[in-house]
Amino acid sequence: FANRPIRKIMQTEFLAVDESVHVEDAARMAMQRPQKNLYDFITVTKDDDYSGVVTIRDLILHLAISPVPAPIKRTSDMGSIRI
């Protein structure tokens, strides 16, 4: 293995998202990958140029500490309000 070029083991297909993509959307895309690729990095781009990577660990940590928005209630679900 020592004398083989890195291209022999590199992946040519990977998830790349623009840096404007919401974290939740990137997570959904990542989880739609084949099982063997679920924990691969997510490549982040800006104007189609490499910008960085996000690990699945960092993605999960971010989602775990982010406040979960409360569901929006319609006024018809609230009933009458008495003062």
mmCIF file of C-alpha atoms in Angstrom:
data_model
loop_
_atom_site.group_PDB
_atom_site.id
_atom_site.type_symbol
_atom_site.label_atom_id
_atom_site.label_comp_id
_atom_site.label_asym_id
_atom_site.label_seq_id
_atom_site.Cartn_x
_atom_site.Cartn_y
_atom_site.Cartn_z
ATOM 1 C CA PHE A 1 0.000 0.000 0.000
ATOM 2 C CA ALA A 2 2.866 2.397 0.649
ATOM 3 C CA ASN A 3 3.685 2.811 -3.044
ATOM 4 C CA ARG A 4 0.120 3.312 -4.285
ATOM 5 C CA PRO A 5 -1.239 6.762 -5.135
ATOM 6 C CA ILE A 6 -3.976 8.160 -2.887
ATOM 7 C CA ARG A 7 -6.423 8.169 -5.819
ATOM 8 C CA LYS A 8 -6.693 4.387 -5.414
ATOM 9 C CA ILE A 9 -8.582 4.817 -2.135
ATOM 10 C CA MET A 10 -10.223 8.243 -2.470
ATOM 11 C CA GLN A 11 -13.964 8.712 -2.764
ATOM 12 C CA THR A 12 -15.151 10.542 -5.848
ATOM 13 C CA GLU A 13 -18.809 10.778 -4.826
ATOM 14 C CA PHE A 14 -19.610 12.809 -1.724
ATOM 15 C CA LEU A 15 -22.228 15.098 -0.263
ATOM 16 C CA ALA A 16 -21.458 18.753 -0.946
ATOM 17 C CA VAL A 17 -23.732 21.565 0.204
ATOM 18 C CA ASP A 18 -23.536 25.318 -0.157
ATOM 19 C CA GLU A 19 -22.707 27.142 3.057
ATOM 20 C CA SER A 20 -26.148 28.805 2.936
ATOM 21 C CA VAL A 21 -27.937 25.443 3.411
ATOM 22 C CA HIS A 22 -29.656 25.138 6.799
ATOM 23 C CA VAL A 23 -28.164 22.644 9.244
ATOM 24 C CA GLU A 24 -31.415 20.656 9.406
ATOM 25 C CA ASP A 25 -31.519 20.332 5.609
ATOM 26 C CA ALA A 26 -27.888 19.179 5.478
ATOM 27 C CA ALA A 27 -28.696 16.587 8.156
ATOM 28 C CA ARG A 28 -31.634 15.283 6.112
ATOM 29 C CA MET A 29 -29.444 14.994 3.010
ATOM 30 C CA ALA A 30 -26.717 13.233 4.985
ATOM 31 C CA MET A 31 -29.162 10.677 6.357
ATOM 32 C CA GLN A 32 -30.407 9.869 2.844
ATOM 33 C CA ARG A 33 -26.977 8.573 1.833
ATOM 34 C CA PRO A 34 -26.247 4.851 1.573
ATOM 35 C CA GLN A 35 -25.607 3.139 4.933
ATOM 36 C CA LYS A 36 -21.875 2.846 4.289
ATOM 37 C CA ASN A 37 -21.629 6.629 3.780
ATOM 38 C CA LEU A 38 -23.831 7.857 6.645
ATOM 39 C CA TYR A 39 -20.940 9.055 8.791
ATOM 40 C CA ASP A 40 -18.810 10.568 6.028
ATOM 41 C CA PHE A 41 -17.953 14.254 6.123
ATOM 42 C CA ILE A 42 -20.220 16.807 4.507
ATOM 43 C CA THR A 43 -18.246 19.034 2.160
ATOM 44 C CA VAL A 44 -19.248 22.694 2.374
ATOM 45 C CA THR A 45 -18.889 24.980 -0.635
ATOM 46 C CA LYS A 46 -19.252 28.655 -1.438
ATOM 47 C CA ASP A 47 -19.880 29.575 -5.063
ATOM 48 C CA ASP A 48 -19.035 25.938 -5.953
ATOM 49 C CA ASP A 49 -15.564 26.250 -4.400
ATOM 50 C CA TYR A 50 -14.414 24.211 -1.420
ATOM 51 C CA SER A 51 -15.036 26.051 1.840
ATOM 52 C CA GLY A 52 -14.655 23.345 4.504
ATOM 53 C CA VAL A 53 -16.139 20.184 5.987
ATOM 54 C CA VAL A 54 -18.625 19.337 8.714
ATOM 55 C CA THR A 55 -18.373 16.089 10.648
ATOM 56 C CA ILE A 56 -21.503 14.150 11.472
ATOM 57 C CA ARG A 57 -20.473 14.423 15.134
ATOM 58 C CA ASP A 58 -20.490 18.224 14.931
ATOM 59 C CA LEU A 59 -23.796 18.155 13.074
ATOM 60 C CA ILE A 60 -25.412 15.992 15.781
ATOM 61 C CA LEU A 61 -23.985 18.140 18.573
ATOM 62 C CA HIS A 62 -25.326 21.290 16.942
ATOM 63 C CA LEU A 63 -28.779 19.769 16.513
ATOM 64 C CA ALA A 64 -28.756 18.459 20.086
ATOM 65 C CA ILE A 65 -28.035 21.853 21.665
ATOM 66 C CA SER A 66 -30.159 23.974 19.343
ATOM 67 C CA PRO A 67 -33.516 24.992 20.737
ATOM 68 C CA VAL A 68 -36.368 23.120 19.160
ATOM 69 C CA PRO A 69 -38.966 25.554 17.857
ATOM 70 C CA ALA A 70 -42.396 25.131 19.389
ATOM 71 C CA PRO A 71 -45.112 24.096 16.955
ATOM 72 C CA ILE A 72 -47.149 27.010 15.709
ATOM 73 C CA LYS A 73 -50.685 26.976 17.055
ATOM 74 C CA ARG A 74 -53.551 28.330 15.090
ATOM 75 C CA THR A 75 -55.812 30.697 16.979
ATOM 76 C CA SER A 76 -58.682 28.274 16.423
ATOM 77 C CA ASP A 77 -56.736 25.670 18.460
ATOM 78 C CA MET A 78 -56.379 27.982 21.454
ATOM 79 C CA GLY A 79 -60.027 28.215 22.432
ATOM 80 C CA SER A 80 -61.392 31.307 24.098
ATOM 81 C CA ILE A 81 -59.281 33.463 26.351
ATOM 82 C CA ARG A 82 -60.815 34.893 29.530
ATOM 83 C CA ILE A 83 -59.400 37.861 31.356
#
